[in-house]
């Protein structure tokens, strides 16, 4: 399998390389594309030293599968050209998620949809993936109708620059030094702020809207009602989400626990006796999304509340994309 | 006015001293009580050097007003003795909040209730105060029926030890050193965790239950439905809360904004154009609770969503207690 990574030097691109190696993805070639700034950068993969290139003008990436995580504009401008050159594009940006031609896929939930692609398969937004890993199995059993969600989002959502800013700014803060925000609009060290994406006229920001619209598309429920408050917190790489959910039928905490115990890609950490529940430090570098605090919604009979945490770079982005490629591979749809 | 502070060396006790000075509370004497460990510690107040004492056995604190923030056990064991010695006790612990004999007071909301005390007036829990500063004025207009709340709680809720642990552990983390949790059960640096209070059989922890039960008592609505997820985040001293609320009548974002614009003790920071909303770093050391992200609940027609942030030590504890004393004073109920 000939693979190309567009955005190879970014946090998601780097994680993808780790995952292709870890999961023994059958590679015949690996092409790394990055911006002109990083051109020629040497990156070691499986004892081979590879050099990053800039994107060719003809759109031929010499690949059967292209993973794209170099930003929405790059994907919007080039993805169909890459397809015209014979590649299937697994796109990690928001460019094509809501496009009817492009399936929006979480393999554990709607992996079969990947096979119906017309060239581009979209990877959902990180907070959508992490919420739906818990909500989709429950939807299948009980019919999800409404959810209110509050997120606690790691800085890795803003890439390596976000990670560096949290690190450097925290260090400066503790030393009593100034470190003005650059990547983020507001200080992130020992602070939090409403997600740094554009606000719409409805008062919701783009991140919150993605959670709602992408969930509808993935679950195939156009009337699904989701209201989210997306907040950036000083955490490095795992997102957490506090969710209240209502279903077509009343559900109990036991029923929810039972469903999620056997849900693929989900680990339960739900130990009231030891006050031990999902935490970002524990979810970091893990493949599974961690779920806990499963309890009846005290404000709504039959509803439930829970807490999920998942590695934003891994299941929230790179792992999910790699798993989509695995689906195509196992179905003989590429290669 | 003879004032005593029990727990004078703690974060709340120290803030109380600042506030008594700042707000020119009419003092004739100030007695500082602390644990045996801190006995004799010198603390400067308004150019006088005061020494902390341990609590006298006879319960006579030589005070007209006692502010108690030395922990629930101390308040439970001694508060009525202090009353028997002629003091009004303004209690910052959870000892008496749900006791029918003790009014539970947020001056801007139900200050008049302070006058009906039998010796002890309870100060609500920090997350309750901060949520209700926004929800109570809305309840008055629209009748609050249900709220789901996710909190982002600062470490100051665990006192100076919590603040020191966040500082030291963050510094160690950035230097690649170990700093095992002591005050908290789990690491707080660049992490978050479900609130470190006891879990009940209903799956809710004590902090979440306080939000629900105290809100019912303060608003006088026994049937009020609140479900909270309380989370500790690596922030020093201001709590944030993402709230979805439903009322007896459908409400609009404009109506909510209008009510909160004239609500006492509330500052609106709600600027979608500049993506600027309530943040803990801005709320820290402020008296007002900051409200923003006011928008229709996208998951429930007629409901609303909003974000509040308030200084946990100030309005969440010490300021509210001091304001209760001001109410008593202005009504001639003490002194």
CSV table of C-alpha atoms in Angstrom, one decimal, chain A residues 133-146 219 221 223-224 245-263 294-295 301-306:
chain,number,residue,atom,x,y,z
A,133,UNK,CA,-17.8,6.6,21.0
A,134,UNK,CA,-20.0,6.6,24.1
A,135,UNK,CA,-23.2,8.0,22.6
A,136,UNK,CA,-23.5,5.9,19.4
A,137,UNK,CA,-23.7,2.5,21.1
A,138,UNK,CA,-26.4,4.0,23.4
A,139,UNK,CA,-28.2,5.5,20.4
A,140,UNK,CA,-28.3,2.1,18.8
A,141,UNK,CA,-30.0,0.6,21.9
A,142,UNK,CA,-32.2,3.5,23.1
A,143,UNK,CA,-32.5,6.1,20.4
A,144,UNK,CA,-30.6,9.3,21.3
A,145,UNK,CA,-32.9,12.4,21.2
A,146,UNK,CA,-31.1,15.2,23.0
A,219,UNK,CA,-25.9,8.7,13.5
A,221,UNK,CA,-30.6,11.4,12.8
A,223,UNK,CA,-33.6,15.8,14.1
A,224,UNK,CA,-31.0,15.0,16.9
A,245,UNK,CA,-28.4,12.6,27.4
A,246,UNK,CA,-32.1,11.8,26.8
A,247,UNK,CA,-33.3,8.9,24.8
A,248,UNK,CA,-36.6,7.7,23.1
A,249,UNK,CA,-37.1,5.4,26.1
A,250,UNK,CA,-36.1,5.8,29.8
A,251,UNK,CA,-32.7,4.3,30.5
A,252,UNK,CA,-31.0,3.3,33.7
A,253,UNK,CA,-27.4,3.6,34.7
A,254,UNK,CA,-27.1,-0.2,34.7
A,255,UNK,CA,-28.4,-0.5,31.2
A,256,UNK,CA,-25.9,2.2,30.0
A,257,UNK,CA,-23.0,0.5,31.8
A,258,UNK,CA,-24.0,-2.8,30.2
A,259,UNK,CA,-24.0,-1.4,26.7
A,260,UNK,CA,-20.8,0.5,27.1
A,261,UNK,CA,-19.0,-2.5,28.7
A,262,UNK,CA,-19.2,-4.3,25.3
A,263,UNK,CA,-18.8,-1.2,23.1
A,294,UNK,CA,-22.5,6.9,34.6
A,295,UNK,CA,-25.5,7.9,36.6
A,301,UNK,CA,-36.2,11.0,34.9
A,302,UNK,CA,-35.0,8.4,32.4
A,303,UNK,CA,-32.1,10.5,31.2
A,304,UNK,CA,-28.4,9.8,32.0
A,305,UNK,CA,-25.3,11.7,32.8
A,306,UNK,CA,-21.7,10.6,32.0
